[in-house]
Amino acid sequence: MENALNIIKKLAAPFLDREGLTLYDLEISAGKKPLIRLYINREGGINHGDCANVSRHLSTLMDVENVFPASYVLEVSSPGLTRKLNKPEHFQKSAGSFAKLIFKKEYDGPKEVRGVIESVGETAESGSFRIVRKDDGQIFEFNFGDVARARLELEK
């Protein structure tokens, strides 16, 4: 699957760049028919037409390159307002946003926190962040590697 991920990224990149879009995330689920989920974004958001154009273009390229020898399902969408945070750069770009984080067992702190993400490092590569808990304002510092799951949430 890793090879297919890299091929799809490589096929999608020129078209996304030309359209002013970015690849937020890419997932492939194995099964009888592989399910490819491509999440795209742009400053100011995307619309249904953007998703349809990317889907048409990418499916044609994937068929020509024979990425999957049998049929597959391709879904192209926005990552949404309550998007998953899977990479350090997702955390970096989400600084100032409200999120729910679930930490790995090894993390020396609470196992779950809801609060506002703050960036600590200069770049996403540093992987150092903090979250300010909503309930009491307590600050927890963590590294990207400490996170089991994370998702932006709408603040209540």
PDB file of C-alpha atoms in Angstrom:
ATOM      1  CA  MET A   1       0.000   0.000   0.000  1.00  0.00           C
ATOM      2  CA  GLU A   2       2.884   2.381   0.737  1.00  0.00           C
ATOM      3  CA  ASN A   3       3.957   2.205  -2.905  1.00  0.00           C
ATOM      4  CA  ALA A   4       0.411   2.982  -4.084  1.00  0.00           C
ATOM      5  CA  LEU A   5       0.276   5.973  -1.715  1.00  0.00           C
ATOM      6  CA  ASN A   6       3.472   7.387  -3.173  1.00  0.00           C
ATOM      7  CA  ILE A   7       2.326   6.812  -6.765  1.00  0.00           C
ATOM      8  CA  ILE A   8      -1.026   8.523  -6.126  1.00  0.00           C
ATOM      9  CA  LYS A   9       0.678  11.500  -4.449  1.00  0.00           C
ATOM     10  CA  LYS A  10       3.037  11.813  -7.394  1.00  0.00           C
ATOM     11  CA  LEU A  11       0.177  11.618  -9.911  1.00  0.00           C
ATOM     12  CA  ALA A  12      -1.980  14.137  -8.028  1.00  0.00           C
ATOM     13  CA  ALA A  13       0.678  16.749  -7.211  1.00  0.00           C
ATOM     14  CA  PRO A  14       0.968  18.580 -10.572  1.00  0.00           C
ATOM     15  CA  PHE A  15      -2.808  18.901 -11.014  1.00  0.00           C
ATOM     16  CA  LEU A  16      -3.349  20.030  -7.422  1.00  0.00           C
ATOM     17  CA  ASP A  17      -0.593  22.634  -7.779  1.00  0.00           C
ATOM     18  CA  ARG A  18      -2.049  23.911 -11.058  1.00  0.00           C
ATOM     19  CA  GLU A  19      -5.493  24.250  -9.453  1.00  0.00           C
ATOM     20  CA  GLY A  20      -4.145  25.981  -6.340  1.00  0.00           C
ATOM     21  CA  LEU A  21      -5.069  23.023  -4.136  1.00  0.00           C
ATOM     22  CA  THR A  22      -3.074  21.163  -1.499  1.00  0.00           C
ATOM     23  CA  LEU A  23      -3.143  17.527  -0.484  1.00  0.00           C
ATOM     24  CA  TYR A  24      -4.197  17.452   3.170  1.00  0.00           C
ATOM     25  CA  ASP A  25      -4.158  13.683   3.572  1.00  0.00           C
ATOM     26  CA  LEU A  26      -4.426  10.424   1.653  1.00  0.00           C
ATOM     27  CA  GLU A  27      -5.690   7.070   2.949  1.00  0.00           C
ATOM     28  CA  ILE A  28      -6.048   3.676   1.313  1.00  0.00           C
ATOM     29  CA  SER A  29      -8.208   0.952   2.850  1.00  0.00           C
ATOM     30  CA  ALA A  30      -7.626  -2.553   1.555  1.00  0.00           C
ATOM     31  CA  GLY A  31     -10.503  -4.824   0.620  1.00  0.00           C
ATOM     32  CA  LYS A  32     -12.096  -6.418  -2.401  1.00  0.00           C
ATOM     33  CA  LYS A  33     -12.146  -2.933  -3.890  1.00  0.00           C
ATOM     34  CA  PRO A  34      -9.458  -0.643  -2.474  1.00  0.00           C
ATOM     35  CA  LEU A  35     -10.921   2.593  -1.090  1.00  0.00           C
ATOM     36  CA  ILE A  36      -8.772   5.643  -1.773  1.00  0.00           C
ATOM     37  CA  ARG A  37      -9.659   8.751   0.234  1.00  0.00           C
ATOM     38  CA  LEU A  38      -7.998  11.934  -0.933  1.00  0.00           C
ATOM     39  CA  TYR A  39      -8.516  15.037   1.210  1.00  0.00           C
ATOM     40  CA  ILE A  40      -7.811  18.317  -0.551  1.00  0.00           C
ATOM     41  CA  ASN A  41      -7.774  21.879   0.685  1.00  0.00           C
ATOM     42  CA  ARG A  42      -7.125  25.454  -0.340  1.00  0.00           C
ATOM     43  CA  GLU A  43      -6.969  28.776   1.437  1.00  0.00           C
ATOM     44  CA  GLY A  44     -10.597  29.871   1.621  1.00  0.00           C
ATOM     45  CA  GLY A  45     -11.936  26.318   1.212  1.00  0.00           C
ATOM     46  CA  ILE A  46     -12.967  24.061  -1.634  1.00  0.00           C
ATOM     47  CA  ASN A  47     -16.247  23.256  -3.350  1.00  0.00           C
ATOM     48  CA  HIS A  48     -17.922  20.262  -4.967  1.00  0.00           C
ATOM     49  CA  GLY A  49     -16.533  21.210  -8.384  1.00  0.00           C
ATOM     50  CA  ASP A  50     -12.969  21.063  -7.060  1.00  0.00           C
ATOM     51  CA  CYS A  51     -13.566  17.546  -5.740  1.00  0.00           C
ATOM     52  CA  ALA A  52     -15.182  16.402  -8.992  1.00  0.00           C
ATOM     53  CA  ASN A  53     -12.347  17.822 -11.126  1.00  0.00           C
ATOM     54  CA  VAL A  54      -9.663  16.183  -9.007  1.00  0.00           C
ATOM     55  CA  SER A  55     -11.566  12.891  -8.997  1.00  0.00           C
ATOM     56  CA  ARG A  56     -11.947  12.830 -12.809  1.00  0.00           C
ATOM     57  CA  HIS A  57      -8.348  13.807 -13.437  1.00  0.00           C
ATOM     58  CA  LEU A  58      -6.808  11.473 -10.880  1.00  0.00           C
ATOM     59  CA  SER A  59      -8.938   8.440 -11.757  1.00  0.00           C
ATOM     60  CA  THR A  60      -7.909   8.800 -15.409  1.00  0.00           C
ATOM     61  CA  LEU A  61      -4.226   8.957 -14.454  1.00  0.00           C
ATOM     62  CA  MET A  62      -4.566   6.026 -12.051  1.00  0.00           C
ATOM     63  CA  ASP A  63      -6.211   3.929 -14.776  1.00  0.00           C
ATOM     64  CA  VAL A  64      -3.516   4.806 -17.337  1.00  0.00           C
ATOM     65  CA  GLU A  65      -0.755   4.024 -14.825  1.00  0.00           C
ATOM     66  CA  ASN A  66      -2.583   0.851 -13.711  1.00  0.00           C
ATOM     67  CA  VAL A  67      -2.096   1.720 -10.041  1.00  0.00           C
ATOM     68  CA  PHE A  68      -4.683  -0.906  -9.096  1.00  0.00           C
ATOM     69  CA  PRO A  69      -5.098  -3.874 -11.453  1.00  0.00           C
ATOM     70  CA  ALA A  70      -8.766  -4.325 -10.480  1.00  0.00           C
ATOM     71  CA  SER A  71     -11.484  -1.791  -9.692  1.00  0.00           C
ATOM     72  CA  TYR A  72     -11.213   0.700  -6.843  1.00  0.00           C
ATOM     73  CA  VAL A  73     -13.275   3.441  -5.222  1.00  0.00           C
ATOM     74  CA  LEU A  74     -11.906   6.984  -5.191  1.00  0.00           C
ATOM     75  CA  GLU A  75     -13.352   9.575  -2.803  1.00  0.00           C
ATOM     76  CA  VAL A  76     -12.149  13.168  -2.998  1.00  0.00           C
ATOM     77  CA  SER A  77     -13.312  15.589  -0.321  1.00  0.00           C
ATOM     78  CA  SER A  78     -12.423  18.362   2.057  1.00  0.00           C
ATOM     79  CA  PRO A  79     -10.874  17.317   5.367  1.00  0.00           C
ATOM     80  CA  GLY A  80     -13.830  19.081   7.005  1.00  0.00           C
ATOM     81  CA  LEU A  81     -14.136  21.372  10.005  1.00  0.00           C
ATOM     82  CA  THR A  82     -13.562  18.498  12.433  1.00  0.00           C
ATOM     83  CA  ARG A  83     -10.576  17.118  10.536  1.00  0.00           C
ATOM     84  CA  LYS A  84      -8.128  14.544  11.815  1.00  0.00           C
ATOM     85  CA  LEU A  85      -4.677  15.771  12.734  1.00  0.00           C
ATOM     86  CA  ASN A  86      -2.308  13.060  11.468  1.00  0.00           C
ATOM     87  CA  LYS A  87       0.943  14.913  10.840  1.00  0.00           C
ATOM     88  CA  PRO A  88       3.058  17.496  12.661  1.00  0.00           C
ATOM     89  CA  GLU A  89       2.231  20.065   9.973  1.00  0.00           C
ATOM     90  CA  HIS A  90      -1.492  19.525  10.671  1.00  0.00           C
ATOM     91  CA  PHE A  91      -0.856  20.585  14.274  1.00  0.00           C
ATOM     92  CA  GLN A  92       1.282  23.534  13.134  1.00  0.00           C
ATOM     93  CA  LYS A  93      -1.443  24.797  10.780  1.00  0.00           C
ATOM     94  CA  SER A  94      -4.106  24.245  13.454  1.00  0.00           C
ATOM     95  CA  ALA A  95      -2.408  26.379  16.093  1.00  0.00           C
ATOM     96  CA  GLY A  96      -5.099  28.439  17.780  1.00  0.00           C
ATOM     97  CA  SER A  97      -7.800  25.875  17.005  1.00  0.00           C
ATOM     98  CA  PHE A  98      -9.856  23.857  19.453  1.00  0.00           C
ATOM     99  CA  ALA A  99      -9.115  20.116  19.388  1.00  0.00           C
ATOM    100  CA  LYS A 100      -9.507  16.830  21.213  1.00  0.00           C
ATOM    101  CA  LEU A 101      -6.305  14.841  21.720  1.00  0.00           C
ATOM    102  CA  ILE A 102      -5.990  11.287  22.960  1.00  0.00           C
ATOM    103  CA  PHE A 103      -2.485  10.453  24.056  1.00  0.00           C
ATOM    104  CA  LYS A 104      -0.582   7.188  23.946  1.00  0.00           C
ATOM    105  CA  LYS A 105      -0.293   5.158  27.154  1.00  0.00           C
ATOM    106  CA  GLU A 106       3.367   6.132  27.491  1.00  0.00           C
ATOM    107  CA  TYR A 107       2.555   9.849  27.653  1.00  0.00           C
ATOM    108  CA  ASP A 108       3.222  11.258  31.115  1.00  0.00           C
ATOM    109  CA  GLY A 109       0.048  13.256  31.513  1.00  0.00           C
ATOM    110  CA  PRO A 110      -3.684  12.968  30.992  1.00  0.00           C
ATOM    111  CA  LYS A 111      -4.912  10.451  28.452  1.00  0.00           C
ATOM    112  CA  GLU A 112      -7.387  12.874  26.852  1.00  0.00           C
ATOM    113  CA  VAL A 113      -7.461  16.671  26.602  1.00  0.00           C
ATOM    114  CA  ARG A 114      -9.798  19.158  24.935  1.00  0.00           C
ATOM    115  CA  GLY A 115      -8.355  22.589  24.394  1.00  0.00           C
ATOM    116  CA  VAL A 116      -6.549  25.019  22.126  1.00  0.00           C
ATOM    117  CA  ILE A 117      -3.426  23.859  20.290  1.00  0.00           C
ATOM    118  CA  GLU A 118      -0.339  26.044  20.466  1.00  0.00           C
ATOM    119  CA  SER A 119       2.837  25.564  18.490  1.00  0.00           C
ATOM    120  CA  VAL A 120       6.108  25.534  20.398  1.00  0.00           C
ATOM    121  CA  GLY A 121       8.686  24.967  17.679  1.00  0.00           C
ATOM    122  CA  GLU A 122       9.478  27.251  14.784  1.00  0.00           C
ATOM    123  CA  THR A 123       8.514  24.589  12.246  1.00  0.00           C
ATOM    124  CA  ALA A 124       6.278  21.561  12.040  1.00  0.00           C
ATOM    125  CA  GLU A 125       9.370  19.358  11.902  1.00  0.00           C
ATOM    126  CA  SER A 126      10.150  20.145  15.546  1.00  0.00           C
ATOM    127  CA  GLY A 127       6.991  18.233  16.500  1.00  0.00           C
ATOM    128  CA  SER A 128       6.700  20.100  19.828  1.00  0.00           C
ATOM    129  CA  PHE A 129       3.335  21.506  20.777  1.00  0.00           C
ATOM    130  CA  ARG A 130       1.162  22.351  23.743  1.00  0.00           C
ATOM    131  CA  ILE A 131      -2.521  22.280  24.381  1.00  0.00           C
ATOM    132  CA  VAL A 132      -4.301  24.603  26.781  1.00  0.00           C
ATOM    133  CA  ARG A 133      -7.111  22.675  28.448  1.00  0.00           C
ATOM    134  CA  LYS A 134     -10.455  24.430  28.170  1.00  0.00           C
ATOM    135  CA  ASP A 135     -11.749  23.515  31.628  1.00  0.00           C
ATOM    136  CA  ASP A 136      -8.985  24.998  33.749  1.00  0.00           C
ATOM    137  CA  GLY A 137      -6.405  26.608  31.443  1.00  0.00           C
ATOM    138  CA  GLN A 138      -3.766  24.044  32.376  1.00  0.00           C
ATOM    139  CA  ILE A 139      -1.022  23.708  29.732  1.00  0.00           C
ATOM    140  CA  PHE A 140       0.286  20.334  28.560  1.00  0.00           C
ATOM    141  CA  GLU A 141       3.389  20.087  26.412  1.00  0.00           C
ATOM    142  CA  PHE A 142       3.691  17.124  24.085  1.00  0.00           C
ATOM    143  CA  ASN A 143       5.473  15.860  21.010  1.00  0.00           C
ATOM    144  CA  PHE A 144       3.672  14.637  17.930  1.00  0.00           C
ATOM    145  CA  GLY A 145       4.838  11.101  18.792  1.00  0.00           C
ATOM    146  CA  ASP A 146       2.858  11.229  22.062  1.00  0.00           C
ATOM    147  CA  VAL A 147      -0.487  11.484  20.240  1.00  0.00           C
ATOM    148  CA  ALA A 148      -2.611   8.404  19.562  1.00  0.00           C
ATOM    149  CA  ARG A 149      -5.493  10.320  17.903  1.00  0.00           C
ATOM    150  CA  ALA A 150      -6.352  13.957  17.372  1.00  0.00           C
ATOM    151  CA  ARG A 151      -9.209  15.830  15.737  1.00  0.00           C
ATOM    152  CA  LEU A 152     -10.330  19.432  15.526  1.00  0.00           C
ATOM    153  CA  GLU A 153     -13.655  20.057  17.251  1.00  0.00           C
ATOM    154  CA  LEU A 154     -16.176  22.822  17.232  1.00  0.00           C
ATOM    155  CA  GLU A 155     -15.848  24.680  20.506  1.00  0.00           C
ATOM    156  CA  LYS A 156     -18.932  24.380  22.687  1.00  0.00           C
TER     157      LYS A 156
END
